[in-house]
Amino acid sequence: MLTLLLTFLHITAMFTAVMVAFGSGLVMRVAYMTGQVAAIRGVGMASARLGRFIPILFIIGGLLGLLTAIYTGVDLLSPWLVIAYVLFTIAMLIGIVENAPWGRRMGALLAQTPDGPLTPEITAMFTDTRVVVLTVVDYLVVVLIIFDMVVKPFS
């Protein structure tokens, strides 16, 4: 019974973390597509309030996963778990090194930009090749983690 509870809590925490982190980014991209600063500002203000919980949710989810593996006696160096550790680390690094600073820069830019059509600076932040590539990598990492957790390759 405890195994099911730990697994449930791990999955719930991770789903919540992904929903908060990636949902905010997705809605931000949709707001960008309106072409209006006010739309992005509204999403940005809501996302900023949620943003502080993102690392906490991922850390709780990761710790619950580790606790579940330990409790169930899974080899912590199983190939599928090593893959999960690497993917989790990549996702956390993208969040810490790229996404969080991007959000802070966007927030500062939006604070000084009047409502109206997008400015070239805001457009540049969304269309920067690095941002686009890392967004794709970030989403791909989530898909790969789900695949890894379900299929447990090399095990």
XYZ file of C-alpha atoms in Angstrom:
155
model
C 0.000 0.000 0.000
C 2.846 2.410 0.827
C 4.379 1.704 -2.582
C 1.192 2.847 -4.298
C 0.966 5.940 -2.108
C 4.598 6.932 -2.755
C 4.224 6.313 -6.491
C 1.011 8.344 -6.560
C 2.617 11.227 -4.662
C 5.681 11.167 -6.928
C 3.580 11.232 -10.098
C 1.244 13.897 -8.701
C 4.129 16.151 -7.660
C 5.835 15.766 -11.032
C 2.619 16.370 -12.992
C 1.985 19.477 -10.904
C 5.533 20.731 -11.439
C 5.329 20.182 -15.197
C 1.876 21.768 -15.360
C 2.992 24.897 -13.505
C 6.336 25.245 -15.310
C 5.328 24.350 -18.829
C 1.759 25.652 -18.622
C 3.043 29.115 -17.796
C 5.460 29.010 -20.717
C 2.805 27.767 -23.119
C 0.298 30.428 -22.084
C 3.073 33.047 -22.328
C 3.723 31.945 -25.932
C -0.022 32.182 -26.717
C -0.094 35.674 -25.173
C 2.879 36.607 -27.374
C 0.888 35.500 -30.419
C -1.762 38.147 -29.648
C 0.825 40.787 -30.496
C -0.148 42.828 -27.441
C 2.041 43.818 -24.508
C -0.913 43.776 -22.084
C -1.610 40.101 -22.791
C 1.990 39.125 -22.112
C 2.109 41.321 -19.013
C -0.993 39.634 -17.561
C 0.418 36.158 -18.088
C 3.821 37.306 -16.869
C 2.383 38.643 -13.616
C 0.560 35.374 -12.925
C 3.578 33.302 -13.950
C 5.886 35.289 -11.675
C 3.731 34.388 -8.687
C 3.804 30.708 -9.617
C 7.450 30.709 -10.663
C 8.867 30.562 -7.160
C 7.090 27.223 -6.607
C 8.488 25.521 -9.716
C 11.848 24.389 -8.285
C 10.180 23.375 -5.025
C 7.648 21.204 -6.864
C 10.324 19.547 -8.998
C 12.550 18.884 -5.978
C 9.634 17.398 -4.014
C 8.691 15.247 -7.015
C 12.279 14.105 -7.492
C 12.721 13.273 -3.808
C 9.452 11.342 -3.777
C 10.667 9.400 -6.809
C 13.937 8.619 -5.087
C 12.109 7.618 -1.903
C 9.792 5.367 -3.922
C 12.757 3.684 -5.611
C 14.514 3.141 -2.284
C 11.370 1.815 -0.585
C 10.607 -0.604 -3.416
C 14.196 -1.831 -3.565
C 14.889 -0.669 -7.107
C 18.588 -0.530 -7.956
C 19.343 3.211 -7.867
C 21.886 2.685 -10.661
C 19.445 0.927 -12.994
C 19.972 2.296 -16.507
C 16.478 3.778 -16.693
C 17.008 5.608 -13.393
C 20.402 6.917 -14.494
C 18.707 8.194 -17.657
C 16.054 9.836 -15.479
C 18.717 11.488 -13.288
C 20.477 12.914 -16.346
C 17.245 14.168 -17.943
C 16.035 15.648 -14.644
C 19.375 17.440 -14.225
C 19.194 18.811 -17.783
C 15.669 20.110 -17.162
C 16.644 21.697 -13.847
C 19.703 23.357 -15.402
C 17.631 24.788 -18.255
C 15.159 26.118 -15.709
C 17.775 27.637 -13.414
C 20.284 28.902 -15.982
C 17.960 29.951 -18.796
C 14.239 30.050 -18.012
C 14.315 31.831 -14.655
C 16.653 34.626 -15.834
C 14.613 34.959 -19.043
C 11.470 35.415 -16.934
C 13.129 38.063 -14.784
C 14.388 39.959 -17.854
C 10.944 39.713 -19.467
C 9.280 40.958 -16.277
C 11.599 43.965 -16.092
C 11.024 44.738 -19.770
C 7.243 44.456 -19.426
C 7.287 46.743 -16.381
C 8.713 49.575 -18.462
C 6.795 48.930 -21.700
C 3.410 50.628 -22.204
C 0.392 48.698 -23.432
C 0.075 48.407 -27.170
C 1.723 46.363 -29.879
C 4.860 44.356 -29.130
C 8.130 46.215 -29.114
C 11.133 44.899 -31.036
C 12.805 44.077 -27.684
C 9.919 41.861 -26.570
C 9.723 40.184 -29.964
C 13.466 39.545 -29.859
C 13.142 37.807 -26.491
C 10.591 35.366 -27.907
C 12.303 34.780 -31.250
C 15.892 34.469 -30.043
C 17.238 31.229 -31.512
C 18.673 30.148 -28.158
C 15.273 30.589 -26.468
C 13.447 28.666 -29.187
C 15.969 25.799 -29.215
C 16.024 25.486 -25.419
C 12.222 25.531 -25.314
C 12.139 22.625 -27.764
C 14.815 20.784 -25.762
C 12.888 21.421 -22.544
C 9.684 19.925 -23.984
C 11.622 17.023 -25.483
C 13.178 16.257 -22.089
C 9.697 15.961 -20.557
C 8.621 13.530 -23.286
C 11.825 11.514 -22.829
C 11.344 11.348 -19.059
C 7.798 10.054 -19.516
C 9.071 7.466 -22.020
C 11.864 6.489 -19.632
C 9.511 6.102 -16.665
C 7.039 3.978 -18.634
C 9.340 1.826 -20.787
C 12.337 1.612 -18.399
C 14.807 1.075 -21.254
C 17.907 -1.117 -20.823
C 16.419 -2.770 -17.747
